[in-house]
């Protein structure tokens, strides 16, 4: 079965076409700069690259281009789009409604729309991707994989804020958490590497990319995470501030900042960029720090310190920790940063193997077909394992999509065979 995985954002749509259950990537690519004068398609297939510049107005047009490219005679990998058996979508916000991935029906679509209020930048393009597939591939099963779903197991003591309870009841103000597909994937990979079952691991998983979040995983389930009501909370990120005393915002409001400028300040001008004043990219900051730029060094030091604080707090939450896992663009590549964080974690039982840490880097971008490798970077006598595990959200989505649609197909054909009514209960609320 061929499964198409879609990650639709407001300015780009990423895609992967998988042959399942082998999880072989047949083609992948991205349409970028959607809505601009010229958009760009980058398409990778059979060790080849195809690029094209064209105007792509919106997500629907991007989906048209992707489907056309996948089935094109020159650069395509399928004879026709009817070969696509199912489509899996990354959906950022599932509110409190979804504890796992689900087959998309009208009720799920209504929920994705409803939660656009909580994720106004993300859920609308996710939904546009789903609706484009409904139009272009009518009848094809679609699955929604929510970034929030893995965190549905966080207990109330961890997800409630110290605000009046009515705000939770009336507006849903609580911790939701994000990057769940990634945290779930790396926690399960860590368990597999250790030769354990997926519910037999306690870990602190650190997803460090442009956005950063840290999760406490107890017996394979999320029990706390650093991102909160929105992806702004937690450790400082590339351009986001992370945890703040909320009174700072009232103070700035008194100084003349309005809501719009505070949003821009906290989301786009803070974090590594705001502290250093020069860059949100740890590669640049490392270079500059080496050359003596004190603000670049300060940004890195604050970033590492705050990550250490979260790891320490989650060790207390978990009682016993088997592994710390690094993933995301920074977690997978920034050797010096992992070293700085891990060498300050000796008191919780982390002993870093510096040579193994140095060796754990992703392949250069010029080799897009090469998969980054998983690595264990602790010494033999380290009480806590430390892993670098390249995240693979698309593989997790492909897998969920395959499992859900295959299961449904099997049940339906069995029922049809028995001449009974089709399934009445949707697969919502399905736990992983
Ligand atoms: P996103 O959250 O948008 O998916 P990524 O996970 O790709 O982002 O992370 C992007 C960040 O990863 C960059 O801003 C940069 O700080 C860091 N990064 C990427 N490549 C490297 C590298 N080779 N060395 C160190 N840091 C890197």
Coordinates of C-alpha atoms in Angstrom, one line a residue, residues 160-174 176 229:
X160 CA -3.4 23.0 34.9
X161 CA -2.0 26.5 35.4
X162 CA -2.3 28.5 38.6
X163 CA -5.2 30.5 37.1
X164 CA -8.9 30.6 38.1
X165 CA -10.3 27.1 37.2
X166 CA -13.1 28.8 35.2
X167 CA -10.6 29.7 32.5
X168 CA -9.9 26.0 31.9
X169 CA -13.7 25.3 31.8
X170 CA -14.6 28.3 29.7
X171 CA -11.7 28.7 27.3
X172 CA -9.7 25.5 27.6
X173 CA -6.7 27.3 29.1
X174 CA -4.3 24.4 30.0
X176 CA -1.5 20.9 25.7
X229 CA -1.1 26.3 26.0

